[in-house]
mmCIF file of C-alpha atoms and ligand atoms in Angstrom:
data_model
loop_
_atom_site.group_PDB
_atom_site.id
_atom_site.type_symbol
_atom_site.label_atom_id
_atom_site.label_comp_id
_atom_site.label_asym_id
_atom_site.label_seq_id
_atom_site.Cartn_x
_atom_site.Cartn_y
_atom_site.Cartn_z
ATOM 1 C CA UNK C 1 -54.864 -27.810 6.994
ATOM 2 C CA UNK C 2 -58.153 -26.624 5.130
ATOM 3 C CA UNK C 3 -57.766 -25.375 1.696
ATOM 4 C CA UNK C 4 -59.052 -21.637 1.549
ATOM 5 C CA UNK C 5 -58.642 -21.076 -2.283
ATOM 6 C CA UNK C 6 -58.127 -24.026 -4.690
ATOM 7 C CA UNK C 7 -58.015 -23.445 -8.464
ATOM 8 C CA UNK C 8 -57.915 -26.276 -10.681
ATOM 9 C CA UNK C 9 -57.050 -26.647 -14.600
ATOM 10 C CA UNK C 10 -58.111 -22.832 -14.850
ATOM 11 C CA UNK C 11 -58.672 -21.626 -18.363
ATOM 12 C CA UNK C 12 -59.760 -18.015 -18.978
ATOM 13 C CA UNK C 13 -60.186 -15.581 -21.804
ATOM 14 C CA UNK C 14 -60.409 -12.038 -22.887
ATOM 15 C CA UNK C 15 -62.299 -11.413 -26.073
ATOM 16 C CA UNK C 16 -60.884 -13.807 -28.607
ATOM 17 C CA UNK C 17 -57.627 -14.381 -26.599
ATOM 18 C CA UNK C 18 -57.064 -17.297 -24.364
ATOM 19 C CA UNK C 19 -54.983 -16.106 -21.551
ATOM 20 C CA UNK C 20 -54.952 -18.790 -18.703
ATOM 21 C CA UNK C 21 -54.569 -22.135 -20.032
ATOM 22 C CA UNK C 22 -54.055 -24.654 -17.213
ATOM 23 C CA UNK C 23 -53.677 -22.856 -13.751
ATOM 24 C CA UNK C 24 -53.525 -25.063 -10.558
ATOM 25 C CA UNK C 25 -52.998 -23.377 -7.138
ATOM 26 C CA UNK C 26 -53.968 -24.210 -3.595
ATOM 27 C CA UNK C 27 -53.889 -21.797 -0.643
ATOM 28 C CA UNK C 28 -54.228 -23.093 2.878
ATOM 29 C CA UNK C 29 -55.281 -21.328 5.867
ATOM 30 C CA UNK C 30 -52.681 -19.044 7.243
ATOM 31 C CA UNK C 31 -50.473 -19.167 4.344
ATOM 32 C CA UNK C 32 -48.780 -16.554 2.194
ATOM 33 C CA UNK C 33 -48.309 -17.900 -1.386
ATOM 34 C CA UNK C 34 -46.424 -15.931 -4.112
ATOM 35 C CA UNK C 35 -47.216 -16.019 -7.663
ATOM 36 C CA UNK C 36 -44.243 -15.399 -9.700
ATOM 37 C CA UNK C 37 -43.308 -15.226 -13.353
ATOM 38 C CA UNK C 38 -42.384 -13.008 -16.029
ATOM 39 C CA UNK C 39 -44.079 -9.954 -17.300
ATOM 40 C CA UNK C 40 -47.176 -11.034 -19.366
ATOM 41 C CA UNK C 41 -47.309 -14.525 -18.120
ATOM 42 C CA UNK C 42 -50.764 -14.218 -16.641
ATOM 43 C CA UNK C 43 -50.358 -13.240 -13.015
ATOM 44 C CA UNK C 44 -52.785 -10.431 -12.874
ATOM 45 C CA UNK C 45 -55.228 -12.261 -15.135
ATOM 46 C CA UNK C 46 -55.024 -15.157 -12.617
ATOM 47 C CA UNK C 47 -56.251 -12.539 -9.795
ATOM 48 C CA UNK C 48 -58.963 -10.989 -12.160
ATOM 49 C CA UNK C 49 -60.071 -14.495 -13.242
ATOM 50 C CA UNK C 50 -60.477 -15.403 -9.269
ATOM 51 C CA UNK C 51 -62.575 -12.009 -8.987
ATOM 52 C CA UNK C 52 -64.649 -12.688 -11.772
ATOM 53 C CA UNK C 53 -63.233 -9.667 -13.842
ATOM 54 C CA UNK C 54 -61.957 -11.994 -16.471
ATOM 55 C CA UNK C 55 -64.246 -14.874 -17.661
ATOM 56 C CA UNK C 56 -63.575 -18.440 -16.840
ATOM 57 C CA UNK C 57 -63.844 -20.804 -19.691
ATOM 58 C CA UNK C 58 -63.222 -24.132 -17.962
ATOM 59 C CA UNK C 59 -61.820 -25.313 -14.772
ATOM 60 C CA UNK C 60 -62.710 -24.806 -11.156
ATOM 61 C CA UNK C 61 -62.120 -22.104 -8.516
ATOM 62 C CA UNK C 62 -63.136 -22.955 -4.900
ATOM 63 C CA UNK C 63 -63.176 -20.613 -1.906
ATOM 64 C CA UNK C 64 -63.702 -23.325 0.793
ATOM 65 C CA UNK C 65 -66.387 -25.409 -0.624
ATOM 66 C CA UNK C 66 -67.959 -22.502 -2.694
ATOM 67 C CA UNK C 67 -67.586 -22.142 -6.425
ATOM 68 C CA UNK C 68 -66.744 -18.841 -7.393
ATOM 69 C CA UNK C 69 -67.071 -19.466 -11.348
ATOM 70 C CA UNK C 70 -69.757 -17.372 -13.047
ATOM 71 C CA UNK C 71 -70.414 -15.346 -9.871
ATOM 72 C CA UNK C 72 -70.449 -11.633 -10.114
ATOM 73 C CA UNK C 73 -67.273 -9.632 -8.690
ATOM 74 C CA UNK C 74 -69.413 -7.867 -6.065
ATOM 75 C CA UNK C 75 -70.602 -11.214 -4.526
ATOM 76 C CA UNK C 76 -67.087 -12.820 -4.921
ATOM 77 C CA UNK C 77 -65.761 -9.941 -2.780
ATOM 78 C CA UNK C 78 -68.875 -10.328 -0.198
ATOM 79 C CA UNK C 79 -67.873 -14.008 0.359
ATOM 80 C CA UNK C 80 -64.690 -12.780 1.803
ATOM 81 C CA UNK C 81 -61.955 -12.058 -0.565
ATOM 82 C CA UNK C 82 -60.062 -8.991 -0.437
ATOM 83 C CA UNK C 83 -58.513 -7.757 -3.677
ATOM 84 C CA UNK C 84 -55.850 -5.184 -4.069
ATOM 85 C CA UNK C 85 -55.329 -4.346 -7.848
ATOM 86 C CA UNK C 86 -52.420 -3.248 -9.589
ATOM 87 C CA UNK C 87 -53.785 0.462 -9.971
ATOM 88 C CA UNK C 88 -54.499 0.659 -6.373
ATOM 89 C CA UNK C 89 -58.462 1.126 -6.751
ATOM 90 C CA UNK C 90 -58.696 3.933 -4.182
ATOM 91 C CA UNK C 91 -61.316 6.812 -4.486
ATOM 92 C CA UNK C 92 -58.840 9.804 -5.261
ATOM 93 C CA UNK C 93 -61.483 12.483 -4.113
ATOM 94 C CA UNK C 94 -62.239 11.082 -0.693
ATOM 95 C CA UNK C 95 -59.861 11.281 2.359
ATOM 96 C CA UNK C 96 -57.969 8.365 3.616
ATOM 97 C CA UNK C 97 -60.402 7.925 6.574
ATOM 98 C CA UNK C 98 -63.338 8.153 4.105
ATOM 99 C CA UNK C 99 -61.699 5.642 1.701
ATOM 100 C CA UNK C 100 -61.484 3.137 4.765
ATOM 101 C CA UNK C 101 -64.891 3.441 5.932
ATOM 102 C CA UNK C 102 -66.443 3.045 2.682
ATOM 103 C CA UNK C 103 -64.340 -0.293 2.308
ATOM 104 C CA UNK C 104 -66.285 -1.774 5.288
ATOM 105 C CA UNK C 105 -69.103 -4.466 4.075
ATOM 106 C CA UNK C 106 -72.198 -4.347 5.828
ATOM 107 C CA UNK C 107 -71.522 -7.926 7.459
ATOM 108 C CA UNK C 108 -68.516 -6.355 9.086
ATOM 109 C CA UNK C 109 -69.324 -5.468 12.762
ATOM 110 C CA UNK C 110 -66.081 -4.412 14.156
ATOM 111 C CA UNK C 111 -64.938 -1.910 11.299
ATOM 112 C CA UNK C 112 -63.811 0.907 13.646
ATOM 113 C CA UNK C 113 -61.529 -1.376 15.472
ATOM 114 C CA UNK C 114 -60.412 -2.726 12.274
ATOM 115 C CA UNK C 115 -59.358 0.800 10.955
ATOM 116 C CA UNK C 116 -57.607 1.534 14.217
ATOM 117 C CA UNK C 117 -55.606 -1.702 13.516
ATOM 118 C CA UNK C 118 -54.806 -0.676 10.009
ATOM 119 C CA UNK C 119 -53.573 2.724 11.466
ATOM 120 C CA UNK C 120 -51.314 0.729 13.771
ATOM 121 C CA UNK C 121 -49.749 -1.132 11.003
ATOM 122 C CA UNK C 122 -49.447 2.032 8.698
ATOM 123 C CA UNK C 123 -48.994 4.937 11.153
ATOM 124 C CA UNK C 124 -48.199 7.185 7.847
ATOM 125 C CA UNK C 125 -52.202 6.808 7.186
ATOM 126 C CA UNK C 126 -53.082 7.697 10.588
ATOM 127 C CA UNK C 127 -50.914 10.788 10.480
ATOM 128 C CA UNK C 128 -52.599 11.689 7.007
ATOM 129 C CA UNK C 129 -56.158 10.528 7.711
ATOM 130 C CA UNK C 130 -57.849 13.632 6.526
ATOM 131 C CA UNK C 131 -55.858 14.078 3.386
ATOM 132 C CA UNK C 132 -57.569 13.342 0.109
ATOM 133 C CA UNK C 133 -56.239 10.267 -1.591
ATOM 134 C CA UNK C 134 -55.128 11.968 -4.772
ATOM 135 C CA UNK C 135 -52.505 14.048 -2.724
ATOM 136 C CA UNK C 136 -50.765 10.907 -1.628
ATOM 137 C CA UNK C 137 -47.555 9.326 -2.665
ATOM 138 C CA UNK C 138 -47.509 6.192 -4.537
ATOM 139 C CA UNK C 139 -46.289 4.475 -1.307
ATOM 140 C CA UNK C 140 -49.152 5.870 0.714
ATOM 141 C CA UNK C 141 -51.728 5.058 -2.000
ATOM 142 C CA UNK C 142 -50.297 1.390 -1.958
ATOM 143 C CA UNK C 143 -50.628 1.339 1.752
ATOM 144 C CA UNK C 144 -54.187 2.592 1.679
ATOM 145 C CA UNK C 145 -55.250 0.155 -1.164
ATOM 146 C CA UNK C 146 -53.904 -2.892 0.997
ATOM 147 C CA UNK C 147 -55.580 -1.348 4.240
ATOM 148 C CA UNK C 148 -59.140 -1.263 2.346
ATOM 149 C CA UNK C 149 -58.683 -5.036 2.221
ATOM 150 C CA UNK C 150 -57.797 -5.383 5.769
ATOM 151 C CA UNK C 151 -60.819 -3.528 7.273
ATOM 152 C CA UNK C 152 -63.049 -6.563 6.509
ATOM 153 C CA UNK C 153 -62.544 -10.099 7.923
ATOM 154 C CA UNK C 154 -61.611 -11.631 4.625
ATOM 155 C CA UNK C 155 -60.823 -15.126 4.281
ATOM 156 C CA UNK C 156 -57.929 -14.235 1.883
ATOM 157 C CA UNK C 157 -56.483 -11.422 0.339
ATOM 158 C CA UNK C 158 -55.206 -11.102 -3.376
ATOM 159 C CA UNK C 159 -52.333 -8.548 -3.581
ATOM 160 C CA UNK C 160 -51.166 -7.678 -7.322
ATOM 161 C CA UNK C 161 -47.566 -6.241 -7.334
ATOM 162 C CA UNK C 162 -47.497 -3.996 -4.601
ATOM 163 C CA UNK C 163 -44.087 -2.927 -5.017
ATOM 164 C CA UNK C 164 -44.582 -1.689 -8.614
ATOM 165 C CA UNK C 165 -43.223 1.828 -9.232
ATOM 166 C CA UNK C 166 -42.131 2.437 -5.494
ATOM 167 C CA UNK C 167 -38.771 3.445 -4.346
ATOM 168 C CA UNK C 168 -36.610 0.599 -2.697
ATOM 169 C CA UNK C 169 -36.785 2.505 0.894
ATOM 170 C CA UNK C 170 -40.955 2.346 0.543
ATOM 171 C CA UNK C 171 -40.630 -1.017 -0.713
ATOM 172 C CA UNK C 172 -38.850 -1.986 2.654
ATOM 173 C CA UNK C 173 -41.705 -0.451 4.793
ATOM 174 C CA UNK C 174 -44.296 -2.289 2.863
ATOM 175 C CA UNK C 175 -42.301 -5.541 3.179
ATOM 176 C CA UNK C 176 -42.327 -5.171 7.104
ATOM 177 C CA UNK C 177 -46.141 -4.333 6.845
ATOM 178 C CA UNK C 178 -46.939 -7.067 4.802
ATOM 179 C CA UNK C 179 -44.987 -9.547 6.923
ATOM 180 C CA UNK C 180 -46.977 -8.300 9.891
ATOM 181 C CA UNK C 181 -50.171 -8.729 7.887
ATOM 182 C CA UNK C 182 -49.383 -12.208 6.870
ATOM 183 C CA UNK C 183 -49.273 -13.218 10.577
ATOM 184 C CA UNK C 184 -53.176 -13.010 10.744
ATOM 185 C CA UNK C 185 -54.275 -13.044 7.182
ATOM 186 C CA UNK C 186 -53.978 -15.710 4.139
ATOM 187 C CA UNK C 187 -52.390 -13.911 1.494
ATOM 188 C CA UNK C 188 -51.780 -14.684 -2.416
ATOM 189 C CA UNK C 189 -49.175 -12.241 -3.510
ATOM 190 C CA UNK C 190 -48.245 -11.545 -7.084
ATOM 191 C CA UNK C 191 -44.917 -9.983 -7.213
ATOM 192 C CA UNK C 192 -41.866 -9.442 -9.704
ATOM 193 C CA UNK C 193 -39.809 -8.288 -6.928
ATOM 194 C CA UNK C 194 -38.125 -11.370 -6.019
ATOM 195 C CA UNK C 195 -36.778 -10.518 -2.648
ATOM 196 C CA UNK C 196 -40.001 -9.055 -1.556
ATOM 197 C CA UNK C 197 -41.774 -12.102 -2.536
ATOM 198 C CA UNK C 198 -39.297 -14.162 -0.623
ATOM 199 C CA UNK C 199 -39.596 -11.813 2.444
ATOM 200 C CA UNK C 200 -43.430 -12.686 2.725
ATOM 201 C CA UNK C 201 -44.304 -16.043 1.318
ATOM 202 C CA UNK C 202 -43.525 -19.646 2.270
ATOM 203 C CA UNK C 203 -44.507 -21.384 -0.924
ATOM 204 C CA UNK C 204 -44.533 -20.105 -4.452
ATOM 205 C CA UNK C 205 -46.089 -20.976 -8.064
ATOM 206 C CA UNK C 206 -44.623 -19.733 -11.148
ATOM 207 C CA UNK C 207 -46.710 -19.065 -14.201
ATOM 208 C CA UNK C 208 -45.501 -19.209 -17.561
ATOM 209 C CA UNK C 209 -47.648 -18.487 -20.814
ATOM 210 C CA UNK C 210 -50.718 -18.684 -18.809
ATOM 211 C CA UNK C 211 -49.788 -22.024 -17.098
ATOM 212 C CA UNK C 212 -48.440 -22.933 -13.591
ATOM 213 C CA UNK C 213 -45.135 -24.848 -14.372
ATOM 214 C CA UNK C 214 -43.389 -25.049 -11.139
ATOM 215 C CA UNK C 215 -44.187 -24.656 -7.394
ATOM 216 C CA UNK C 216 -42.522 -25.535 -4.304
ATOM 217 C CA UNK C 217 -40.979 -23.986 -1.020
ATOM 218 C CA UNK C 218 -39.604 -20.303 -1.370
ATOM 219 C CA UNK C 219 -36.558 -21.548 0.396
ATOM 220 C CA UNK C 220 -35.649 -24.037 -2.095
ATOM 221 C CA UNK C 221 -36.334 -21.766 -4.912
ATOM 222 C CA UNK C 222 -33.997 -19.164 -3.298
ATOM 223 C CA UNK C 223 -31.180 -21.668 -3.858
ATOM 224 C CA UNK C 224 -32.088 -22.789 -7.146
ATOM 225 C CA UNK C 225 -30.444 -20.016 -9.192
ATOM 226 C CA UNK C 226 -31.053 -22.283 -12.598
ATOM 227 C CA UNK C 227 -34.850 -22.230 -11.978
ATOM 228 C CA UNK C 228 -34.757 -18.612 -11.239
ATOM 229 C CA UNK C 229 -32.958 -17.729 -14.629
ATOM 230 C CA UNK C 230 -35.283 -19.978 -16.656
ATOM 231 C CA UNK C 231 -38.667 -18.746 -15.350
ATOM 232 C CA UNK C 232 -37.867 -15.409 -13.518
ATOM 233 C CA UNK C 233 -35.127 -14.089 -15.539
ATOM 234 C CA UNK C 234 -33.061 -13.308 -12.557
HETATM 235 N N1 LIG V 1 -57.352 -6.895 -22.117
HETATM 236 C C1 LIG V 1 -56.584 -7.624 -22.746
HETATM 237 N N2 LIG V 1 -56.919 -8.081 -23.791
HETATM 238 C C2 LIG V 1 -55.909 -8.845 -24.569
HETATM 239 N N3 LIG V 1 -54.941 -9.315 -24.019
HETATM 240 C C3 LIG V 1 -54.677 -9.102 -22.681
HETATM 241 C C4 LIG V 1 -55.563 -8.058 -22.038
HETATM 242 N N4 LIG V 1 -54.947 -7.967 -20.652
HETATM 243 C C5 LIG V 1 -53.809 -8.753 -20.759
HETATM 244 N N5 LIG V 1 -53.699 -9.469 -21.561
HETATM 245 C C6 LIG V 1 -52.476 -10.400 -22.184
HETATM 246 O O1 LIG V 1 -52.547 -11.364 -21.317
HETATM 247 C C7 LIG V 1 -51.432 -11.760 -20.870
HETATM 248 C C8 LIG V 1 -51.045 -11.981 -19.390
HETATM 249 O O2 LIG V 1 -51.234 -10.665 -19.042
HETATM 250 P P1 LIG V 1 -51.159 -10.098 -17.485
HETATM 251 O O3 LIG V 1 -51.789 -11.212 -16.719
HETATM 252 O O4 LIG V 1 -51.362 -8.802 -17.096
HETATM 253 O O5 LIG V 1 -49.479 -10.643 -17.175
HETATM 254 P P2 LIG V 1 -48.697 -10.336 -15.848
HETATM 255 O O6 LIG V 1 -49.599 -9.921 -14.783
HETATM 256 O O7 LIG V 1 -48.090 -11.791 -15.392
HETATM 257 O O8 LIG V 1 -47.692 -9.458 -16.179
HETATM 258 C C9 LIG V 1 -50.354 -10.865 -21.667
HETATM 259 O O9 LIG V 1 -49.924 -11.404 -22.753
HETATM 260 C C10 LIG V 1 -51.197 -9.861 -22.069
HETATM 261 O O10 LIG V 1 -50.912 -9.136 -23.236
HETATM 262 MG MG1 LIG V 2 -49.568 -7.833 -13.845
#
């Protein structure tokens, strides 16, 4: 299967600090991959580096055959990457419907159909479509943020800790939706919530101190309590 995203020996930095120092990941078409690791390991920085929000010092990031290194974030998104940041990235003073419409890129021809599909996945958003984003619950905001990545035909969607700060019952709803989304999309999911990651992903990479240290099948990691204790603190 063709690789959608391939990251090799990636080093990146913020100011004088080197954050990533040797990250290798590969995501193939149709896969859902989990990025795991302790707080501060570099998971969010990996997604930001892919999006050009954090500077690459060395190594490569390929989307298909295209190198993403040194390209502005806007152009990276236009190449077909959906990014769902940790802090939602929705417009507070626009309605749900307006947030979705605004997310549609110029090259997306079937935007209205895609919005209708998003509302099927998240019926809560359809019901509240005329409400301003700032009045939504955390769960609804997360759903809206994910939906903004779904209104375009992206090659891959990067999602940063969708479960963060949400109640268990909301996380369950989100898990069902993400599972549904993963049937049609290629997903790179950063998660601290191990059971959510296990519900969605087939393979994983563990990042520790800015390096990918272990990877494999999620089903093997579920059996390996030693590995979980060492790298995830479970
Ligand atoms: N703006 C920044 N300036 C300096 N260091 C940062 C900055 N953002 C993140 N870091 C550091 O980079 C490391 C990785 O952070 P992050 O990628 O957010 O971790 P994770 O998402 O795995 O919890 C942490 O040690 C963090 O302190
Ligand atoms: Mg993070």
